[in-house]
């Protein structure tokens, strides 16, 4: 038994994850395969086939009758008490399934929000998702990747997400047996291979030059270009935009622009601890921004977020609404950041 080869999925990952090869074939087989002889095994397989067929019909009937009702409302009640009875009805996976993130990624206002949420889940909450929630997670991620490959927008965000996800999957697969994984190890290996394939596709992504007879950034006056740069809250967006034209390259190096960015994201005490001075004694605000980013979190801005109703304890998308019973519903709504969303389901 010890001499048996590991699964094909593990063998394909040799060189990527060296520790995975230590997992023996015994990990992937049930004791029934060693107890039953060939005759009994055939009988068992026939019975199992009949049972599986009945189960598929039963599941198909349930899906046809219940799925539409289950997902009709795009909100979820979040229980505050961490009792055993209520814990099962407001898990992270349940919320992830109910809140229609699949449609949210098509909305440009919500895209960054959903991507950031997926990234936080990838870093620390992936194993807490149920099997259905995991399937939904990777389905949404697939739609995001295909969207980026199609419209060439926000590739850097998705590359960061996939990098964090692949790191987490590598750790989980290396530590198989040390952590609880929902699903077969081969499923997780296939997921890792899929993520690596997505990373390669994004790495090979070539930005096509759009030919248009209308106005371009080069046609805009300097003060309008400067106004655009000052409206960006991400330093990497400023750097990227500065590579478009020579004029933008000059404007993107403006010290006042980077000073304002530092003051927006960080407190005065924070950037005073990490002062970077030039040879002439001037503060290098651009270098300061990227240095501070390593030590402190930056402020997050989103066009639209999930909201939490304090009166009803319901999490929902604002334009979808929810059955609120408060006299003044708007006064009860609180925007929910991606990290706050994760924290709501920590017990």
Tab-separated table of C-alpha atoms in Angstrom:
chain	number	residue	atom	x	y	z
A	1	UNK	CA	0.000	0.000	0.000
A	2	UNK	CA	2.848	2.347	0.735
A	3	UNK	CA	4.242	1.799	-2.747
A	4	UNK	CA	1.154	3.064	-4.544
A	5	UNK	CA	1.464	6.293	-6.497
A	6	UNK	CA	-0.274	9.390	-5.365
A	7	UNK	CA	-3.128	10.844	-7.400
A	8	UNK	CA	-2.458	12.339	-10.873
A	9	UNK	CA	-3.324	15.791	-9.566
A	10	UNK	CA	-0.555	15.594	-6.996
A	11	UNK	CA	1.921	14.209	-9.535
A	12	UNK	CA	1.232	17.164	-11.878
A	13	UNK	CA	2.226	19.590	-9.177
A	14	UNK	CA	5.710	18.133	-8.539
A	15	UNK	CA	8.193	20.929	-8.512
A	16	UNK	CA	5.533	23.448	-7.489
A	17	UNK	CA	4.647	22.000	-4.134
A	18	UNK	CA	7.287	19.553	-2.989
A	19	UNK	CA	5.595	18.715	0.259
A	20	UNK	CA	2.446	17.457	-1.401
A	21	UNK	CA	4.240	14.382	-2.739
A	22	UNK	CA	4.565	13.072	0.796
A	23	UNK	CA	0.815	12.461	0.891
A	24	UNK	CA	0.215	8.747	0.287
A	25	UNK	CA	-2.518	7.129	-1.711
A	26	UNK	CA	-3.999	5.837	1.535
A	27	UNK	CA	-5.172	9.381	2.299
A	28	UNK	CA	-7.477	9.325	-0.697
A	29	UNK	CA	-9.016	5.851	-0.305
A	30	UNK	CA	-11.677	4.514	2.013
A	31	UNK	CA	-11.271	1.374	4.159
A	32	UNK	CA	-14.003	-0.297	2.068
A	33	UNK	CA	-11.559	-0.662	-0.804
A	34	UNK	CA	-9.313	-2.857	1.330
A	35	UNK	CA	-12.088	-4.894	2.975
A	36	UNK	CA	-14.221	-5.828	-0.022
A	37	UNK	CA	-13.026	-8.464	-2.449
A	38	UNK	CA	-13.658	-8.134	-6.181
A	39	UNK	CA	-17.059	-9.875	-6.048
A	40	UNK	CA	-18.340	-7.920	-3.056
A	41	UNK	CA	-16.982	-4.750	-4.555
A	42	UNK	CA	-19.038	-5.288	-7.716
A	43	UNK	CA	-22.200	-5.829	-5.671
A	44	UNK	CA	-21.386	-2.777	-3.573
A	45	UNK	CA	-20.819	-0.624	-6.685
A	46	UNK	CA	-24.172	-1.706	-8.156
A	47	UNK	CA	-25.982	-0.823	-4.938
A	48	UNK	CA	-24.077	2.423	-4.670
A	49	UNK	CA	-24.966	3.273	-8.282
A	50	UNK	CA	-28.658	2.720	-7.554
A	51	UNK	CA	-28.467	4.835	-4.415
A	52	UNK	CA	-26.587	7.616	-6.236
A	53	UNK	CA	-29.178	7.615	-9.022
A	54	UNK	CA	-32.021	8.030	-6.533
A	55	UNK	CA	-30.114	10.748	-4.710
A	56	UNK	CA	-29.510	12.681	-7.951
A	57	UNK	CA	-33.235	12.575	-8.764
A	58	UNK	CA	-34.063	13.736	-5.251
A	59	UNK	CA	-31.519	16.569	-5.386
A	60	UNK	CA	-32.743	17.583	-8.839
A	61	UNK	CA	-36.313	17.802	-7.538
A	62	UNK	CA	-35.161	19.872	-4.558
A	63	UNK	CA	-33.209	22.235	-6.796
A	64	UNK	CA	-36.175	22.750	-9.078
A	65	UNK	CA	-38.559	23.496	-6.210
A	66	UNK	CA	-36.453	25.339	-3.659
A	67	UNK	CA	-33.564	27.157	-5.365
A	68	UNK	CA	-35.602	29.994	-6.829
A	69	UNK	CA	-37.296	30.707	-3.504
A	70	UNK	CA	-34.013	30.422	-1.593
A	71	UNK	CA	-32.211	33.020	-3.683
A	72	UNK	CA	-35.158	35.306	-4.402
A	73	UNK	CA	-34.346	37.742	-1.595
A	74	UNK	CA	-30.909	39.373	-1.875
A	75	UNK	CA	-30.463	40.002	1.839
A	76	UNK	CA	-29.635	37.945	4.908
A	77	UNK	CA	-30.513	38.211	8.593
A	78	UNK	CA	-27.369	38.374	10.736
A	79	UNK	CA	-27.862	37.022	14.253
A	80	UNK	CA	-25.898	38.800	16.978
A	81	UNK	CA	-25.910	35.941	19.494
A	82	UNK	CA	-23.428	33.130	18.992
A	83	UNK	CA	-25.741	30.341	20.118
A	84	UNK	CA	-25.522	26.914	18.545
A	85	UNK	CA	-29.045	27.169	17.180
A	86	UNK	CA	-28.491	30.465	15.426
A	87	UNK	CA	-24.904	30.058	14.320
A	88	UNK	CA	-25.871	27.772	11.451
A	89	UNK	CA	-28.181	30.314	9.880
A	90	UNK	CA	-25.772	33.203	9.429
A	91	UNK	CA	-22.408	31.781	8.473
A	92	UNK	CA	-20.024	33.527	6.099
A	93	UNK	CA	-20.742	30.933	3.427
A	94	UNK	CA	-24.511	31.397	3.745
A	95	UNK	CA	-24.171	35.168	3.328
A	96	UNK	CA	-21.829	34.677	0.397
A	97	UNK	CA	-24.423	32.520	-1.363
A	98	UNK	CA	-27.391	34.766	-0.632
A	99	UNK	CA	-26.096	38.242	-1.475
A	100	UNK	CA	-25.767	37.793	-5.255
A	101	UNK	CA	-22.081	38.627	-5.705
A	102	UNK	CA	-22.246	37.018	-9.138
A	103	UNK	CA	-24.379	39.919	-10.419
A	104	UNK	CA	-22.488	42.496	-8.343
A	105	UNK	CA	-19.255	42.043	-10.332
A	106	UNK	CA	-21.039	43.293	-13.447
A	107	UNK	CA	-21.648	46.618	-11.671
A	108	UNK	CA	-18.577	48.865	-11.943
A	109	UNK	CA	-19.481	50.506	-8.614
A	110	UNK	CA	-19.285	47.172	-6.789
A	111	UNK	CA	-16.506	45.403	-8.679
A	112	UNK	CA	-13.608	46.554	-6.473
A	113	UNK	CA	-15.650	45.843	-3.358
A	114	UNK	CA	-16.323	42.231	-4.347
A	115	UNK	CA	-12.694	41.666	-5.386
A	116	UNK	CA	-11.435	42.971	-2.048
A	117	UNK	CA	-13.906	40.743	-0.202
A	118	UNK	CA	-12.762	37.688	-2.167
A	119	UNK	CA	-9.164	38.589	-1.329
A	120	UNK	CA	-9.867	38.754	2.412
A	121	UNK	CA	-11.668	35.404	2.251
A	122	UNK	CA	-8.720	33.912	0.366
A	123	UNK	CA	-6.298	35.092	3.039
A	124	UNK	CA	-8.035	33.841	6.152
A	125	UNK	CA	-11.552	32.462	5.680
A	126	UNK	CA	-11.377	30.012	2.788
A	127	UNK	CA	-11.604	26.887	4.952
A	128	UNK	CA	-14.630	28.267	6.823
A	129	UNK	CA	-16.759	28.163	3.650
A	130	UNK	CA	-19.119	25.268	3.120
A	131	UNK	CA	-18.808	23.090	0.017
A	132	UNK	CA	-21.560	25.020	-1.780
A	133	UNK	CA	-20.024	28.362	-0.791
A	134	UNK	CA	-16.605	27.220	-2.047
A	135	UNK	CA	-18.114	26.240	-5.387
A	136	UNK	CA	-19.858	29.616	-5.573
A	137	UNK	CA	-16.615	31.412	-4.612
A	138	UNK	CA	-14.602	29.855	-7.447
A	139	UNK	CA	-17.500	30.300	-9.883
A	140	UNK	CA	-17.576	34.037	-9.162
A	141	UNK	CA	-13.786	34.199	-9.350
A	142	UNK	CA	-13.894	32.526	-12.769
A	143	UNK	CA	-16.396	35.130	-13.986
A	144	UNK	CA	-14.141	37.918	-12.693
A	145	UNK	CA	-11.069	36.530	-14.459
A	146	UNK	CA	-12.964	36.078	-17.735
A	147	UNK	CA	-14.304	39.621	-17.435
A	148	UNK	CA	-10.794	41.044	-16.976
A	149	UNK	CA	-9.424	38.988	-19.876
A	150	UNK	CA	-12.274	40.326	-22.019
A	151	UNK	CA	-12.372	44.029	-21.140
A	152	UNK	CA	-8.740	44.426	-19.898
A	153	UNK	CA	-9.846	46.439	-16.860
A	154	UNK	CA	-8.411	46.105	-13.341
A	155	UNK	CA	-5.862	43.347	-14.091
A	156	UNK	CA	-3.610	44.421	-11.205
A	157	UNK	CA	-6.397	43.883	-8.632
A	158	UNK	CA	-7.066	40.369	-9.891
A	159	UNK	CA	-3.361	39.490	-10.022
A	160	UNK	CA	-3.036	40.452	-6.342
A	161	UNK	CA	-6.133	38.398	-5.481
A	162	UNK	CA	-4.878	35.316	-7.322
A	163	UNK	CA	-1.453	35.624	-5.735
A	164	UNK	CA	-2.956	35.581	-2.242
A	165	UNK	CA	-5.288	32.732	-3.174
A	166	UNK	CA	-2.528	30.568	-4.657
A	167	UNK	CA	-0.376	31.119	-1.560
A	168	UNK	CA	-3.246	30.019	0.692
A	169	UNK	CA	-3.985	26.946	-1.426
A	170	UNK	CA	-0.313	25.930	-1.389
A	171	UNK	CA	-0.231	26.155	2.406
A	172	UNK	CA	-3.462	24.149	2.744
A	173	UNK	CA	-2.262	21.408	0.412
A	174	UNK	CA	1.147	21.192	2.058
A	175	UNK	CA	-0.478	20.930	5.453
A	176	UNK	CA	-3.089	18.348	4.483
A	177	UNK	CA	-4.131	16.487	7.612
A	178	UNK	CA	-3.183	19.422	9.846
A	179	UNK	CA	-6.189	21.561	8.902
A	180	UNK	CA	-9.805	20.703	8.161
A	181	UNK	CA	-10.583	20.905	4.447
A	182	UNK	CA	-14.147	20.690	3.185
A	183	UNK	CA	-13.903	18.419	0.146
A	184	UNK	CA	-11.430	15.945	-1.295
A	185	UNK	CA	-7.749	16.912	-1.481
A	186	UNK	CA	-7.830	16.339	-5.260
A	187	UNK	CA	-10.491	19.029	-5.602
A	188	UNK	CA	-8.221	21.526	-3.863
A	189	UNK	CA	-5.304	20.528	-6.080
A	190	UNK	CA	-7.455	21.064	-9.183
A	191	UNK	CA	-8.426	24.468	-7.835
A	192	UNK	CA	-4.781	25.382	-7.365
A	193	UNK	CA	-3.998	24.293	-10.922
A	194	UNK	CA	-6.898	26.444	-12.155
A	195	UNK	CA	-5.613	29.463	-10.226
A	196	UNK	CA	-2.107	28.965	-11.638
A	197	UNK	CA	-3.615	28.784	-15.133
A	198	UNK	CA	-5.502	32.042	-14.530
A	199	UNK	CA	-2.304	33.702	-13.355
A	200	UNK	CA	-0.530	32.625	-16.530
A	201	UNK	CA	-3.362	33.953	-18.699
A	202	UNK	CA	-3.253	37.327	-16.946
A	203	UNK	CA	0.528	37.386	-17.215
A	204	UNK	CA	0.220	36.935	-20.998
A	205	UNK	CA	-2.539	39.538	-21.291
A	206	UNK	CA	-1.747	42.086	-23.975
A	207	UNK	CA	-3.487	45.440	-23.797
A	208	UNK	CA	-4.955	46.309	-27.180
A	209	UNK	CA	-4.742	49.884	-28.374
A	210	UNK	CA	-8.199	51.309	-28.980
A	211	UNK	CA	-8.500	53.355	-32.150
A	212	UNK	CA	-11.021	56.152	-31.723
A	213	UNK	CA	-11.801	59.277	-33.641
A	214	UNK	CA	-12.912	61.129	-30.502
A	215	UNK	CA	-11.039	62.978	-27.791
A	216	UNK	CA	-8.173	61.256	-25.991
A	217	UNK	CA	-6.272	62.110	-22.816
A	218	UNK	CA	-3.643	63.863	-24.936
A	219	UNK	CA	-6.302	66.310	-26.147
A	220	UNK	CA	-7.311	67.433	-22.651
A	221	UNK	CA	-5.850	70.622	-21.167
A	222	UNK	CA	-3.253	70.310	-18.402
A	223	UNK	CA	-5.547	71.517	-15.617
A	224	UNK	CA	-8.100	68.794	-16.445
A	225	UNK	CA	-5.406	66.090	-16.460
A	226	UNK	CA	-4.200	67.374	-13.124
A	227	UNK	CA	-7.753	67.262	-11.768
A	228	UNK	CA	-8.065	63.613	-12.828
A	229	UNK	CA	-4.840	62.698	-11.000
A	230	UNK	CA	-5.965	64.445	-7.827
A	231	UNK	CA	-9.168	62.393	-7.796
A	232	UNK	CA	-7.293	59.078	-7.664
A	233	UNK	CA	-6.877	57.556	-4.215
A	234	UNK	CA	-4.509	54.708	-5.167
A	235	UNK	CA	-0.835	55.448	-5.699
A	236	UNK	CA	-0.447	52.626	-8.219
A	237	UNK	CA	-3.244	54.124	-10.332
A	238	UNK	CA	-1.336	57.414	-10.432
A	239	UNK	CA	1.861	55.635	-11.468
A	240	UNK	CA	0.033	53.693	-14.189
A	241	UNK	CA	-1.716	56.781	-15.541
A	242	UNK	CA	1.630	58.586	-15.597
A	243	UNK	CA	2.854	56.073	-18.181
A	244	UNK	CA	0.199	57.029	-20.751
A	245	UNK	CA	1.595	60.328	-22.041
A	246	UNK	CA	4.708	62.493	-21.403
A	247	UNK	CA	2.503	65.236	-19.922
A	248	UNK	CA	0.898	62.842	-17.453
A	249	UNK	CA	4.358	61.496	-16.564
A	250	UNK	CA	5.396	64.977	-15.427
A	251	UNK	CA	2.126	65.673	-13.587
A	252	UNK	CA	2.223	62.300	-11.787
A	253	UNK	CA	5.540	63.259	-10.141
A	254	UNK	CA	4.098	66.396	-8.518
A	255	UNK	CA	5.175	66.497	-4.860
A	256	UNK	CA	1.936	68.203	-3.792
A	257	UNK	CA	-0.088	65.367	-5.339
A	258	UNK	CA	1.778	62.714	-3.313
A	259	UNK	CA	1.709	64.847	-0.173
A	260	UNK	CA	-2.072	65.090	-0.398
A	261	UNK	CA	-2.271	61.336	-0.944
A	262	UNK	CA	-0.165	60.661	2.159
A	263	UNK	CA	-2.249	63.032	4.249
A	264	UNK	CA	-5.447	61.386	3.047
A	265	UNK	CA	-4.422	57.817	3.879
A	266	UNK	CA	-2.188	58.240	6.913
A	267	UNK	CA	-2.203	60.152	10.165
A	268	UNK	CA	0.467	62.797	10.792
A	269	UNK	CA	2.088	60.686	13.511
A	270	UNK	CA	2.447	57.798	11.108
A	271	UNK	CA	4.296	59.566	8.328
A	272	UNK	CA	6.375	61.540	10.797
A	273	UNK	CA	7.847	58.225	11.991
A	274	UNK	CA	8.932	57.275	8.471
A	275	UNK	CA	10.247	60.502	6.996
A	276	UNK	CA	12.242	60.124	3.782
A	277	UNK	CA	14.298	63.191	2.868
A	278	UNK	CA	16.054	64.057	-0.377
A	279	UNK	CA	19.650	65.267	-0.553
A	280	UNK	CA	18.333	68.821	-0.480
A	281	UNK	CA	16.301	68.143	2.661
A	282	UNK	CA	12.884	67.951	0.950
A	283	UNK	CA	10.367	65.260	1.916
A	284	UNK	CA	10.040	62.559	-0.748
A	285	UNK	CA	6.266	62.176	-0.561
A	286	UNK	CA	6.024	59.572	-3.314
A	287	UNK	CA	8.559	57.281	-1.641
A	288	UNK	CA	6.872	57.993	1.680
A	289	UNK	CA	3.518	56.791	0.366
A	290	UNK	CA	4.799	53.398	-0.742
A	291	UNK	CA	6.885	53.006	2.425
A	292	UNK	CA	3.914	53.786	4.679
A	293	UNK	CA	1.748	51.372	2.694
A	294	UNK	CA	3.901	48.523	4.001
A	295	UNK	CA	3.290	49.460	7.644
A	296	UNK	CA	-0.266	50.845	7.730
A	297	UNK	CA	-3.518	50.053	5.866
A	298	UNK	CA	-4.741	52.644	3.383
A	299	UNK	CA	-8.275	53.984	3.336
A	300	UNK	CA	-10.598	52.063	1.068
A	301	UNK	CA	-13.021	53.742	-1.314
A	302	UNK	CA	-15.857	51.979	-3.111
A	303	UNK	CA	-18.575	53.221	-5.416
A	304	UNK	CA	-21.130	51.011	-3.657
A	305	UNK	CA	-21.015	48.699	-0.655
A	306	UNK	CA	-23.219	46.338	1.273
A	307	UNK	CA	-25.252	47.955	4.048
A	308	UNK	CA	-26.264	46.750	7.482
A	309	UNK	CA	-29.588	47.724	9.039
A	310	UNK	CA	-29.068	48.149	12.775
A	311	UNK	CA	-32.813	47.975	13.425
A	312	UNK	CA	-33.443	44.697	11.560
A	313	UNK	CA	-29.924	43.184	11.771
A	314	UNK	CA	-30.099	42.566	8.023
A	315	UNK	CA	-27.227	42.732	5.517
A	316	UNK	CA	-28.228	43.862	2.018
A	317	UNK	CA	-27.380	45.782	-1.146
A	318	UNK	CA	-28.916	49.219	-0.817
A	319	UNK	CA	-30.589	49.334	-4.233
A	320	UNK	CA	-32.130	45.880	-3.614
A	321	UNK	CA	-33.537	46.939	-0.249
A	322	UNK	CA	-34.965	44.751	2.491
A	323	UNK	CA	-38.227	44.524	4.498
A	324	UNK	CA	-37.346	47.177	7.098
A	325	UNK	CA	-39.814	47.893	9.910
A	326	UNK	CA	-38.109	51.049	11.222
A	327	UNK	CA	-39.960	54.388	11.140
A	328	UNK	CA	-36.942	56.055	9.479
A	329	UNK	CA	-35.056	53.270	7.659
A	330	UNK	CA	-32.273	55.445	6.198
A	331	UNK	CA	-31.109	56.440	9.685
A	332	UNK	CA	-30.515	52.762	10.511
A	333	UNK	CA	-28.299	51.940	7.526
A	334	UNK	CA	-24.532	51.581	7.963
A	335	UNK	CA	-22.085	50.941	5.088
A	336	UNK	CA	-20.187	47.676	5.534
A	337	UNK	CA	-16.528	47.497	4.505
A	338	UNK	CA	-15.121	44.155	3.262
A	339	UNK	CA	-13.311	43.623	6.571
A	340	UNK	CA	-16.454	44.497	8.530
A	341	UNK	CA	-18.342	41.936	6.432
A	342	UNK	CA	-15.843	39.248	7.508
A	343	UNK	CA	-16.027	40.388	11.151
A	344	UNK	CA	-19.826	40.104	11.209
A	345	UNK	CA	-19.515	36.336	10.905
A	346	UNK	CA	-16.777	35.743	13.438
A	347	UNK	CA	-18.118	34.017	16.548
